[in-house]
Amino acid sequence: MASKPVKKITVNKKEIPKEDLHAPRGMHDILPHEWLWRDKIFAAVDELADFYNFNRIETPVLERAELFERGVGVDTDIVNKEMYLVKSKGEDMLVMRPEGTAPIARAYLEHHMGRSTSLQKLFYKGPMFRHERPQAGRLRQFEQAGFEIIGGGNDPMYDAEIILIFQRLLERLKIKNIVLKINSIGCRVCRPLYKKQLQSYYKDKEKKLCIDCQRRLKTNPLRLFDCKNETCVSFKALAPNLLDKLCAACTSNLKGVFEYLDELKISYAVDNTLVRGLDYYSRTVFEFFVEGPGAEVGALPGGGRYDYLMEMLGGRMTPAIGGAVGIERLIAVMKAQEMEAPRRVPKKVFVIHVGELAKKKSLNLLERLRSSGISVGEALGRDSLKAQLRLADKEGVRLALIFGQKEIFENSIIIRDLETHLQESVMMDTIVEEVKKRLTRKKQ
Ligand code: AMP
């Protein structure tokens, strides 16, 4: 068939040179060896979800911009600076999902998920997009896994359960030197008063603050605690203490969370400047970090209570708590802590062919073995016997099945035990049973 002429790619009428066709900044191809790390993490997430009774949910990658403006808040970096906007033909402005909680809250309301049961335990995995400055632990496309408990009142037991799951996830992945920081950012009753006190504390310092913080001071002063600017950080130490200003209900809620965590023997450090950037949070907020190697990536799992989010999206007030972790950050920490790279489960058998005819018949043989549940490797692209044996050895297989002219003629095949180096010829019709028999035999 005649090949079609290749179209040249042009953007803004400019031709893109071939060498510039790399992945966008802050976004990466996930190559096969990286999938081994990811699969290990996703397997742990799935097991924990099953163990703690969470059901999977998936929302679209594109959402309406208003969802995040209303839910996450127009004054947050995520909405203000980092959203990828997509204008599709004749449609509203859509955004590439920057986080998972607001879409889940939307789905919860849209599908009346509160009607069927008073408590929804949901988990998700998927890519998120934020136009941030790429650096250690900060990508523009990254994968999150998250757990949400929606409904069930604002019982601190659920705060503890969410934290417990992330603690178990880090333990399962054998991540060391974990530190859990926890705080309460109050509720509608106590937070406005605290915000006023914070604004008056910063009043005479305003001119010394960075431009972002000058803006935050008016709109969202708690976010001043998130700033990394040296001068802004220096003012944090003497700022009024959020925990001293909590109302009685918030104090008792936080005390309840501590009691559950103590009961579960989960250690934590109270950090009264931990506020997390999004508008939907209330009361408990938490973040896990590691100390030592890997610390540079920043927060691992993080989350909090979002009792008002449903209301902000037009639903009834429905207390909820959740958190999410960045998969790439977990991998970066696991590598920094020098964990052994995960390996694929090695194949048990390797089919080796000698000659063209054997090669032709090998695909069928492989199919027979595979459909009988035997994990089998091959190097059909290689013709040399030596090269194939070397690959079989590298794969660490127990048995090599050697298939040549003579064997085709006799309708047989050679089974070579790569540990004992003994080999024998068996009839092709019995190959599956013969292989299974040898694989179940104990190693010498
Ligand atoms: P957030 O949705 O901002 O609460 O973040 C939850 C978790 O996602 C963080 O604690 C990180 O582990 C991860 N995360 C957030 N932003 C990024 C990013 N830009 N690149 C990689 N991971 C991220």
GROMACS .gro file of C-alpha atoms and ligand atoms in nm:
model
  467
    1MET     CA    1   0.000   0.000   0.000
    2ALA     CA    2   0.139   0.342  -0.090
    3SER     CA    3   0.218   0.542   0.223
    4LYS     CA    4   0.038   0.873   0.271
    5PRO     CA    5   0.254   1.186   0.265
    6VAL     CA    6   0.342   1.293   0.620
    7LYS     CA    7   0.178   1.620   0.722
    8LYS     CA    8   0.408   1.883   0.864
    9ILE     CA    9   0.297   2.011   1.203
   10THR     CA   10   0.250   2.385   1.217
   11VAL     CA   11   0.153   2.594   1.514
   12ASN     CA   12   0.084   2.966   1.472
   13LYS     CA   13   0.194   2.916   1.111
   14LYS     CA   14   0.545   2.823   1.230
   15GLU     CA   15   0.690   2.484   1.154
   16ILE     CA   16   0.814   2.298   1.461
   17PRO     CA   17   1.159   2.148   1.413
   18LYS     CA   18   1.156   1.774   1.477
   19GLU     CA   19   1.395   1.799   1.774
   20ASP     CA   20   1.153   2.034   1.956
   21LEU     CA   21   0.876   1.777   1.963
   22HIS     CA   22   0.946   1.676   2.321
   23ALA     CA   23   0.694   1.643   2.603
   24PRO     CA   24   0.571   1.978   2.744
   25ARG     CA   25   0.768   2.124   3.037
   26GLY     CA   26   0.674   1.969   3.371
   27MET     CA   27   0.503   1.674   3.197
   28HIS     CA   28   0.667   1.339   3.143
   29ASP     CA   29   0.633   1.017   2.952
   30ILE     CA   30   0.585   0.731   3.191
   31LEU     CA   31   0.818   0.466   3.060
   32PRO     CA   32   0.790   0.095   3.139
   33HIS     CA   33   1.045   0.094   3.425
   34GLU     CA   34   0.855   0.380   3.595
   35TRP     CA   35   0.533   0.181   3.573
   36LEU     CA   36   0.683  -0.082   3.802
   37TRP     CA   37   0.706   0.182   4.080
   38ARG     CA   38   0.360   0.315   4.002
   39ASP     CA   39   0.202  -0.028   3.990
   40LYS     CA   40   0.348  -0.105   4.330
   41ILE     CA   41   0.192   0.212   4.475
   42PHE     CA   42  -0.142   0.163   4.300
   43ALA     CA   43  -0.157  -0.197   4.422
   44ALA     CA   44  -0.110  -0.070   4.780
   45VAL     CA   45  -0.378   0.197   4.727
   46ASP     CA   46  -0.623  -0.063   4.590
   47GLU     CA   47  -0.556  -0.303   4.876
   48LEU     CA   48  -0.609  -0.032   5.136
   49ALA     CA   49  -0.925   0.090   4.963
   50ASP     CA   50  -1.062  -0.262   4.976
   51PHE     CA   51  -0.950  -0.317   5.335
   52TYR     CA   52  -1.110   0.006   5.459
   53ASN     CA   53  -1.417  -0.030   5.239
   54PHE     CA   54  -1.377   0.256   4.990
   55ASN     CA   55  -1.538   0.247   4.645
   56ARG     CA   56  -1.365   0.379   4.336
   57ILE     CA   57  -1.489   0.690   4.159
   58GLU     CA   58  -1.356   0.858   3.847
   59THR     CA   59  -1.450   1.203   3.724
   60PRO     CA   60  -1.370   1.360   3.385
   61VAL     CA   61  -1.030   1.515   3.326
   62LEU     CA   62  -1.205   1.830   3.201
   63GLU     CA   63  -1.445   2.024   3.423
   64ARG     CA   64  -1.611   2.364   3.410
   65ALA     CA   65  -1.389   2.643   3.540
   66GLU     CA   66  -1.668   2.761   3.776
   67LEU     CA   67  -1.641   2.438   3.973
   68PHE     CA   68  -1.292   2.527   4.093
   69GLU     CA   69  -1.365   2.898   4.120
   70ARG     CA   70  -1.651   2.823   4.358
   71GLY     CA   71  -1.502   2.521   4.533
   72VAL     CA   72  -1.129   2.581   4.554
   73GLY     CA   73  -1.156   2.963   4.555
   74VAL     CA   74  -1.063   3.241   4.311
   75ASP     CA   75  -0.787   3.365   4.536
   76THR     CA   76  -0.595   3.038   4.552
   77ASP     CA   77  -0.284   2.983   4.340
   78ILE     CA   78  -0.448   2.679   4.182
   79VAL     CA   79  -0.736   2.883   4.039
   80ASN     CA   80  -0.569   3.218   4.007
   81LYS     CA   81  -0.247   3.115   3.836
   82GLU     CA   82  -0.227   2.748   3.760
   83MET     CA   83  -0.534   2.627   3.573
   84TYR     CA   84  -0.497   2.495   3.219
   85LEU     CA   85  -0.792   2.639   3.031
   86VAL     CA   86  -0.937   2.458   2.733
   87LYS     CA   87  -1.171   2.642   2.500
   88SER     CA   88  -1.359   2.386   2.298
   89LYS     CA   89  -1.579   2.473   2.001
   90GLY     CA   90  -1.907   2.628   2.115
   91GLU     CA   91  -1.856   2.502   2.472
   92ASP     CA   92  -1.801   2.680   2.800
   93MET     CA   93  -1.451   2.733   2.918
   94LEU     CA   94  -1.327   2.402   3.054
   95VAL     CA   95  -1.021   2.336   3.269
   96MET     CA   96  -0.787   2.042   3.299
   97ARG     CA   97  -0.871   1.911   3.647
   98PRO     CA   98  -0.618   2.059   3.894
   99GLU     CA   99  -0.736   1.853   4.193
  100GLY     CA  100  -0.977   1.573   4.273
  101THR     CA  101  -1.199   1.679   4.562
  102ALA     CA  102  -1.413   1.949   4.399
  103PRO     CA  103  -1.501   1.718   4.104
  104ILE     CA  104  -1.597   1.442   4.345
  105ALA     CA  105  -1.818   1.682   4.541
  106ARG     CA  106  -1.981   1.783   4.211
  107ALA     CA  107  -2.038   1.419   4.120
  108TYR     CA  108  -2.176   1.349   4.470
  109LEU     CA  109  -2.435   1.623   4.425
  110GLU     CA  110  -2.508   1.551   4.059
  111HIS     CA  111  -2.582   1.182   4.126
  112HIS     CA  112  -2.759   1.242   4.460
  113MET     CA  113  -2.512   1.006   4.620
  114GLY     CA  114  -2.619   1.117   4.966
  115ARG     CA  115  -2.968   0.972   4.909
  116SER     CA  116  -2.872   0.607   4.892
  117THR     CA  117  -2.651   0.610   5.198
  118SER     CA  118  -2.560   0.866   5.461
  119LEU     CA  119  -2.190   0.784   5.430
  120GLN     CA  120  -1.992   0.759   5.108
  121LYS     CA  121  -1.636   0.631   5.123
  122LEU     CA  122  -1.474   0.701   4.787
  123PHE     CA  123  -1.126   0.675   4.641
  124TYR     CA  124  -0.974   0.784   4.312
  125LYS     CA  125  -0.657   0.773   4.109
  126GLY     CA  126  -0.583   0.999   3.818
  127PRO     CA  127  -0.380   1.276   3.659
  128MET     CA  128  -0.404   1.638   3.776
  129PHE     CA  129  -0.277   1.947   3.594
  130ARG     CA  130  -0.134   2.266   3.742
  131HIS     CA  131   0.071   2.525   3.560
  132GLU     CA  132   0.332   2.554   3.835
  133ARG     CA  133   0.705   2.621   3.810
  134PRO     CA  134   0.853   2.273   3.767
  135GLN     CA  135   1.099   2.177   4.043
  136ALA     CA  136   1.168   1.887   4.282
  137GLY     CA  137   0.834   1.725   4.361
  138ARG     CA  138   0.642   1.981   4.155
  139LEU     CA  139   0.518   1.881   3.812
  140ARG     CA  140   0.260   2.025   3.578
  141GLN     CA  141   0.098   1.689   3.518
  142PHE     CA  142   0.108   1.458   3.817
  143GLU     CA  143  -0.087   1.162   3.942
  144GLN     CA  144  -0.283   1.165   4.264
  145ALA     CA  145  -0.450   0.895   4.467
  146GLY     CA  146  -0.708   1.022   4.711
  147PHE     CA  147  -0.958   0.902   4.971
  148GLU     CA  148  -1.275   1.089   5.070
  149ILE     CA  149  -1.537   1.022   5.339
  150ILE     CA  150  -1.852   1.221   5.267
  151GLY     CA  151  -2.139   1.243   5.516
  152GLY     CA  152  -2.143   1.085   5.859
  153GLY     CA  153  -2.147   1.419   6.044
  154ASN     CA  154  -1.823   1.583   6.142
  155ASP     CA  155  -1.722   1.299   6.369
  156PRO     CA  156  -1.344   1.321   6.435
  157MET     CA  157  -1.331   0.943   6.396
  158TYR     CA  158  -1.343   0.996   6.018
  159ASP     CA  159  -1.059   1.247   6.029
  160ALA     CA  160  -0.855   0.981   6.208
  161GLU     CA  161  -0.958   0.713   5.959
  162ILE     CA  162  -0.841   0.919   5.661
  163ILE     CA  163  -0.509   0.991   5.833
  164LEU     CA  164  -0.477   0.623   5.926
  165ILE     CA  165  -0.512   0.513   5.564
  166PHE     CA  166  -0.233   0.743   5.450
  167GLN     CA  167  -0.015   0.635   5.743
  168ARG     CA  168  -0.070   0.272   5.641
  169LEU     CA  169   0.005   0.353   5.278
  170LEU     CA  170   0.341   0.506   5.369
  171GLU     CA  171   0.417   0.210   5.597
  172ARG     CA  172   0.324  -0.042   5.329
  173LEU     CA  173   0.557   0.130   5.086
  174LYS     CA  174   0.826   0.110   5.359
  175ILE     CA  175   0.879   0.485   5.356
  176LYS     CA  176   1.089   0.583   5.656
  177ASN     CA  177   1.121   0.893   5.876
  178ILE     CA  178   0.757   1.001   5.840
  179VAL     CA  179   0.633   1.312   6.015
  180LEU     CA  180   0.262   1.390   6.037
  181LYS     CA  181   0.172   1.756   6.089
  182ILE     CA  182  -0.176   1.847   6.194
  183ASN     CA  183  -0.372   2.164   6.266
  184SER     CA  184  -0.724   2.301   6.279
  185ILE     CA  185  -0.815   2.608   6.075
  186GLY     CA  186  -1.146   2.658   6.256
  187CYS     CA  187  -1.496   2.704   6.123
  188ARG     CA  188  -1.730   2.981   6.010
  189VAL     CA  189  -1.769   3.094   6.368
  190CYS     CA  190  -1.408   3.131   6.479
  191ARG     CA  191  -1.211   3.173   6.155
  192PRO     CA  192  -1.345   3.519   6.057
  193LEU     CA  193  -1.244   3.656   6.400
  194TYR     CA  194  -0.899   3.503   6.368
  195LYS     CA  195  -0.861   3.645   6.017
  196LYS     CA  196  -0.932   3.994   6.154
  197GLN     CA  197  -0.669   3.950   6.426
  198LEU     CA  198  -0.421   3.831   6.166
  199GLN     CA  199  -0.494   4.130   5.944
  200SER     CA  200  -0.436   4.372   6.229
  201TYR     CA  201  -0.109   4.189   6.325
  202TYR     CA  202   0.021   4.228   5.968
  203LYS     CA  203  -0.106   4.585   5.919
  204ASP     CA  204   0.223   4.762   6.000
  205LYS     CA  205   0.421   4.492   5.815
  206GLU     CA  206   0.219   4.507   5.495
  207LYS     CA  207   0.472   4.702   5.289
  208LYS     CA  208   0.746   4.452   5.371
  209LEU     CA  209   0.540   4.154   5.250
  210CYS     CA  210   0.580   4.009   4.901
  211ILE     CA  211   0.327   4.121   4.636
  212ASP     CA  212   0.131   3.795   4.665
  213CYS     CA  213   0.105   3.825   5.042
  214GLN     CA  214  -0.007   4.187   5.020
  215ARG     CA  215  -0.297   4.061   4.810
  216ARG     CA  216  -0.358   3.760   5.034
  217LEU     CA  217  -0.371   3.985   5.338
  218LYS     CA  218  -0.690   4.138   5.203
  219THR     CA  219  -0.857   3.830   5.064
  220ASN     CA  220  -0.725   3.520   5.241
  221PRO     CA  221  -0.480   3.614   5.520
  222LEU     CA  222  -0.436   3.255   5.646
  223ARG     CA  223  -0.251   3.188   5.322
  224LEU     CA  224   0.031   3.414   5.441
  225PHE     CA  225   0.154   3.113   5.637
  226ASP     CA  226   0.207   2.921   5.311
  227CYS     CA  227   0.450   3.178   5.167
  228LYS     CA  228   0.814   3.074   5.129
  229ASN     CA  229   0.948   3.431   5.096
  230GLU     CA  230   1.210   3.489   5.368
  231THR     CA  231   1.064   3.815   5.502
  232CYS     CA  232   0.708   3.680   5.503
  233VAL     CA  233   0.828   3.366   5.685
  234SER     CA  234   1.005   3.576   5.948
  235PHE     CA  235   0.675   3.734   6.057
  236LYS     CA  236   0.505   3.399   6.116
  237ALA     CA  237   0.663   3.328   6.455
  238LEU     CA  238   0.493   3.612   6.640
  239ALA     CA  239   0.159   3.596   6.458
  240PRO     CA  240  -0.150   3.523   6.675
  241ASN     CA  241  -0.185   3.152   6.743
  242LEU     CA  242  -0.474   3.001   6.549
  243LEU     CA  243  -0.523   2.725   6.804
  244ASP     CA  244  -0.581   2.977   7.085
  245LYS     CA  245  -0.864   3.133   6.886
  246LEU     CA  246  -1.067   2.821   6.801
  247CYS     CA  247  -1.428   2.814   6.918
  248ALA     CA  248  -1.534   2.550   7.171
  249ALA     CA  249  -1.678   2.319   6.903
  250CYS     CA  250  -1.357   2.329   6.694
  251THR     CA  251  -1.138   2.277   7.000
  252SER     CA  252  -1.339   1.975   7.103
  253ASN     CA  253  -1.330   1.840   6.746
  254LEU     CA  254  -0.952   1.870   6.732
  255LYS     CA  255  -0.919   1.710   7.074
  256GLY     CA  256  -1.131   1.423   6.942
  257VAL     CA  257  -0.898   1.378   6.644
  258PHE     CA  258  -0.595   1.367   6.877
  259GLU     CA  259  -0.765   1.109   7.099
  260TYR     CA  260  -0.838   0.880   6.805
  261LEU     CA  261  -0.483   0.918   6.674
  262ASP     CA  262  -0.343   0.839   7.020
  263GLU     CA  263  -0.566   0.534   7.034
  264LEU     CA  264  -0.431   0.423   6.695
  265LYS     CA  265  -0.075   0.497   6.812
  266ILE     CA  266  -0.016   0.736   6.525
  267SER     CA  267   0.232   1.002   6.625
  268TYR     CA  268   0.179   1.359   6.510
  269ALA     CA  269   0.315   1.708   6.556
  270VAL     CA  270   0.079   2.001   6.595
  271ASP     CA  271   0.174   2.281   6.356
  272ASN     CA  272  -0.037   2.591   6.411
  273THR     CA  273   0.083   2.748   6.083
  274LEU     CA  274  -0.028   2.458   5.862
  275VAL     CA  275  -0.321   2.603   5.666
  276ARG     CA  276  -0.321   2.437   5.320
  277GLY     CA  277  -0.405   2.655   5.026
  278LEU     CA  278  -0.763   2.576   4.929
  279ASP     CA  279  -1.077   2.762   5.035
  280TYR     CA  280  -1.287   2.455   5.097
  281TYR     CA  281  -1.100   2.338   5.406
  282SER     CA  282  -1.234   2.379   5.759
  283ARG     CA  283  -1.117   2.239   6.094
  284THR     CA  284  -0.866   1.953   6.058
  285VAL     CA  285  -0.586   1.990   5.805
  286PHE     CA  286  -0.289   1.753   5.785
  287GLU     CA  287   0.022   1.680   5.584
  288PHE     CA  288   0.277   1.400   5.594
  289PHE     CA  289   0.645   1.469   5.524
  290VAL     CA  290   0.967   1.275   5.544
  291GLU     CA  291   1.282   1.392   5.714
  292GLY     CA  292   1.626   1.332   5.562
  293PRO     CA  293   1.664   1.195   5.208
  294GLY     CA  294   1.354   1.280   5.002
  295ALA     CA  295   1.247   1.571   5.225
  296GLU     CA  296   1.302   1.816   4.937
  297VAL     CA  297   0.987   1.696   4.753
  298GLY     CA  298   0.762   1.855   5.018
  299ALA     CA  299   0.430   1.722   5.141
  300LEU     CA  300   0.338   1.362   5.064
  301PRO     CA  301  -0.026   1.288   5.157
  302GLY     CA  302  -0.216   1.598   5.257
  303GLY     CA  303  -0.578   1.683   5.314
  304GLY     CA  304  -0.840   1.803   5.551
  305ARG     CA  305  -1.203   1.848   5.641
  306TYR     CA  306  -1.429   2.026   5.392
  307ASP     CA  307  -1.762   2.060   5.567
  308TYR     CA  308  -1.881   2.356   5.357
  309LEU     CA  309  -1.779   2.245   5.007
  310MET     CA  310  -2.115   2.089   4.914
  311GLU     CA  311  -2.288   2.409   5.016
  312MET     CA  312  -2.041   2.618   4.816
  313LEU     CA  313  -2.139   2.410   4.512
  314GLY     CA  314  -2.511   2.462   4.567
  315GLY     CA  315  -2.594   2.151   4.773
  316ARG     CA  316  -2.686   2.095   5.136
  317MET     CA  317  -2.417   2.121   5.399
  318THR     CA  318  -2.254   1.777   5.413
  319PRO     CA  319  -1.954   1.731   5.639
  320ALA     CA  320  -1.667   1.552   5.468
  321ILE     CA  321  -1.297   1.480   5.501
  322GLY     CA  322  -1.037   1.360   5.255
  323GLY     CA  323  -0.681   1.371   5.137
  324ALA     CA  324  -0.460   1.296   4.840
  325VAL     CA  325  -0.103   1.198   4.770
  326GLY     CA  326   0.116   1.268   4.469
  327ILE     CA  327   0.242   0.943   4.320
  328GLU     CA  328   0.557   1.096   4.167
  329ARG     CA  329   0.651   1.238   4.507
  330LEU     CA  330   0.615   0.896   4.668
  331ILE     CA  331   0.840   0.747   4.399
  332ALA     CA  332   1.096   1.026   4.443
  333VAL     CA  333   1.108   0.959   4.818
  334MET     CA  334   1.133   0.582   4.771
  335LYS     CA  335   1.427   0.635   4.534
  336ALA     CA  336   1.589   0.893   4.765
  337GLN     CA  337   1.562   0.641   5.050
  338GLU     CA  338   1.743   0.394   4.824
  339MET     CA  339   1.469   0.137   4.803
  340GLU     CA  340   1.528  -0.149   4.568
  341ALA     CA  341   1.357  -0.090   4.234
  342PRO     CA  342   1.052  -0.315   4.191
  343ARG     CA  343   1.098  -0.592   3.935
  344ARG     CA  344   0.851  -0.766   3.712
  345VAL     CA  345   0.766  -1.117   3.829
  346PRO     CA  346   1.033  -1.320   3.647
  347LYS     CA  347   0.923  -1.566   3.382
  348LYS     CA  348   0.956  -1.933   3.467
  349VAL     CA  349   1.014  -2.074   3.121
  350PHE     CA  350   1.197  -1.954   2.809
  351VAL     CA  351   1.133  -2.084   2.458
  352ILE     CA  352   1.442  -2.108   2.240
  353HIS     CA  353   1.424  -2.180   1.872
  354VAL     CA  354   1.690  -2.307   1.635
  355GLY     CA  355   1.620  -2.241   1.268
  356GLU     CA  356   1.349  -2.069   1.064
  357LEU     CA  357   1.091  -2.348   1.078
  358ALA     CA  358   1.116  -2.373   1.458
  359LYS     CA  359   1.077  -1.997   1.481
  360LYS     CA  360   0.756  -2.019   1.276
  361LYS     CA  361   0.615  -2.288   1.504
  362SER     CA  362   0.724  -2.115   1.825
  363LEU     CA  363   0.443  -1.859   1.837
  364ASN     CA  364   0.190  -2.138   1.852
  365LEU     CA  365   0.387  -2.315   2.123
  366LEU     CA  366   0.408  -1.994   2.327
  367GLU     CA  367   0.034  -1.949   2.291
  368ARG     CA  368  -0.028  -2.302   2.422
  369LEU     CA  369   0.196  -2.254   2.723
  370ARG     CA  370   0.058  -1.908   2.804
  371SER     CA  371  -0.302  -2.015   2.780
  372SER     CA  372  -0.223  -2.296   3.025
  373GLY     CA  373  -0.111  -2.035   3.277
  374ILE     CA  374   0.265  -2.082   3.235
  375SER     CA  375   0.456  -1.752   3.232
  376VAL     CA  376   0.694  -1.776   2.944
  377GLY     CA  377   0.958  -1.554   2.785
  378GLU     CA  378   1.116  -1.563   2.441
  379ALA     CA  379   1.358  -1.386   2.214
  380LEU     CA  380   1.215  -1.484   1.880
  381GLY     CA  381   1.392  -1.188   1.720
  382ARG     CA  382   1.730  -1.346   1.800
  383ASP     CA  383   1.856  -1.635   1.592
  384SER     CA  384   2.171  -1.737   1.776
  385LEU     CA  385   2.125  -2.017   2.029
  386LYS     CA  386   2.394  -1.868   2.253
  387ALA     CA  387   2.226  -1.526   2.263
  388GLN     CA  388   1.889  -1.683   2.346
  389LEU     CA  389   2.039  -1.895   2.625
  390ARG     CA  390   2.208  -1.587   2.768
  391LEU     CA  391   1.876  -1.401   2.774
  392ALA     CA  392   1.704  -1.698   2.935
  393ASP     CA  393   1.972  -1.696   3.202
  394LYS     CA  394   1.937  -1.320   3.255
  395GLU     CA  395   1.561  -1.354   3.296
  396GLY     CA  396   1.634  -1.609   3.569
  397VAL     CA  397   1.400  -1.876   3.429
  398ARG     CA  398   1.400  -2.228   3.563
  399LEU     CA  399   1.343  -2.409   3.233
  400ALA     CA  400   1.452  -2.352   2.874
  401LEU     CA  401   1.250  -2.524   2.604
  402ILE     CA  402   1.472  -2.582   2.304
  403PHE     CA  403   1.303  -2.634   1.975
  404GLY     CA  404   1.506  -2.722   1.658
  405GLN     CA  405   1.485  -2.901   1.321
  406LYS     CA  406   1.529  -3.245   1.471
  407GLU     CA  407   1.259  -3.185   1.732
  408ILE     CA  408   1.012  -3.062   1.470
  409PHE     CA  409   1.078  -3.376   1.270
  410GLU     CA  410   1.027  -3.598   1.579
  411ASN     CA  411   0.740  -3.389   1.716
  412SER     CA  412   0.935  -3.343   2.038
  413ILE     CA  413   1.108  -3.064   2.236
  414ILE     CA  414   1.405  -3.044   2.472
  415ILE     CA  415   1.345  -2.931   2.829
  416ARG     CA  416   1.663  -2.802   2.989
  417ASP     CA  417   1.673  -2.733   3.362
  418LEU     CA  418   1.893  -2.425   3.396
  419GLU     CA  419   1.976  -2.500   3.759
  420THR     CA  420   2.081  -2.863   3.725
  421HIS     CA  421   2.182  -2.829   3.357
  422LEU     CA  422   2.010  -3.164   3.294
  423GLN     CA  423   1.807  -3.190   2.979
  424GLU     CA  424   1.573  -3.438   2.824
  425SER     CA  425   1.353  -3.469   2.521
  426VAL     CA  426   0.975  -3.499   2.569
  427MET     CA  427   0.691  -3.541   2.321
  428MET     CA  428   0.541  -3.213   2.210
  429ASP     CA  429   0.185  -3.329   2.293
  430THR     CA  430   0.277  -3.359   2.661
  431ILE     CA  431   0.476  -3.036   2.690
  432VAL     CA  432   0.231  -2.849   2.915
  433GLU     CA  433   0.211  -3.132   3.170
  434GLU     CA  434   0.586  -3.194   3.156
  435VAL     CA  435   0.664  -2.826   3.219
  436LYS     CA  436   0.411  -2.800   3.503
  437LYS     CA  437   0.549  -3.116   3.662
  438ARG     CA  438   0.902  -2.975   3.663
  439LEU     CA  439   0.797  -2.632   3.785
  440THR     CA  440   0.620  -2.777   4.089
  441ARG     CA  441   0.926  -2.987   4.177
  442LYS     CA  442   1.118  -2.834   4.465
  443LYS     CA  443   1.446  -2.664   4.381
  444GLN     CA  444   1.748  -2.881   4.471
  445AMP     P1  445  -0.314   1.919   4.706
  445AMP     O1  446  -0.411   1.871   4.601
  445AMP     O2  447  -0.247   2.047   4.669
  445AMP     O3  448  -0.371   1.916   4.841
  445AMP     O4  449  -0.195   1.815   4.706
  445AMP     C1  450  -0.204   1.684   4.757
  445AMP     C2  451  -0.074   1.613   4.727
  445AMP     O5  452  -0.054   1.604   4.586
  445AMP     C3  453   0.050   1.687   4.776
  445AMP     O6  454   0.074   1.665   4.911
  445AMP     C4  455   0.155   1.627   4.688
  445AMP     O7  456   0.193   1.497   4.733
  445AMP     C5  457   0.083   1.615   4.555
  445AMP     N1  458   0.107   1.732   4.467
  445AMP     C6  459   0.046   1.852   4.472
  445AMP     N2  460   0.090   1.933   4.375
  445AMP     C7  461   0.182   1.863   4.306
  445AMP     C8  462   0.264   1.891   4.192
  445AMP     N3  463   0.259   2.008   4.129
  445AMP     N4  464   0.348   1.795   4.146
  445AMP     C9  465   0.353   1.675   4.209
  445AMP     N5  466   0.277   1.641   4.315
  445AMP    C10  467   0.193   1.734   4.364
   0.00000   0.00000   0.00000
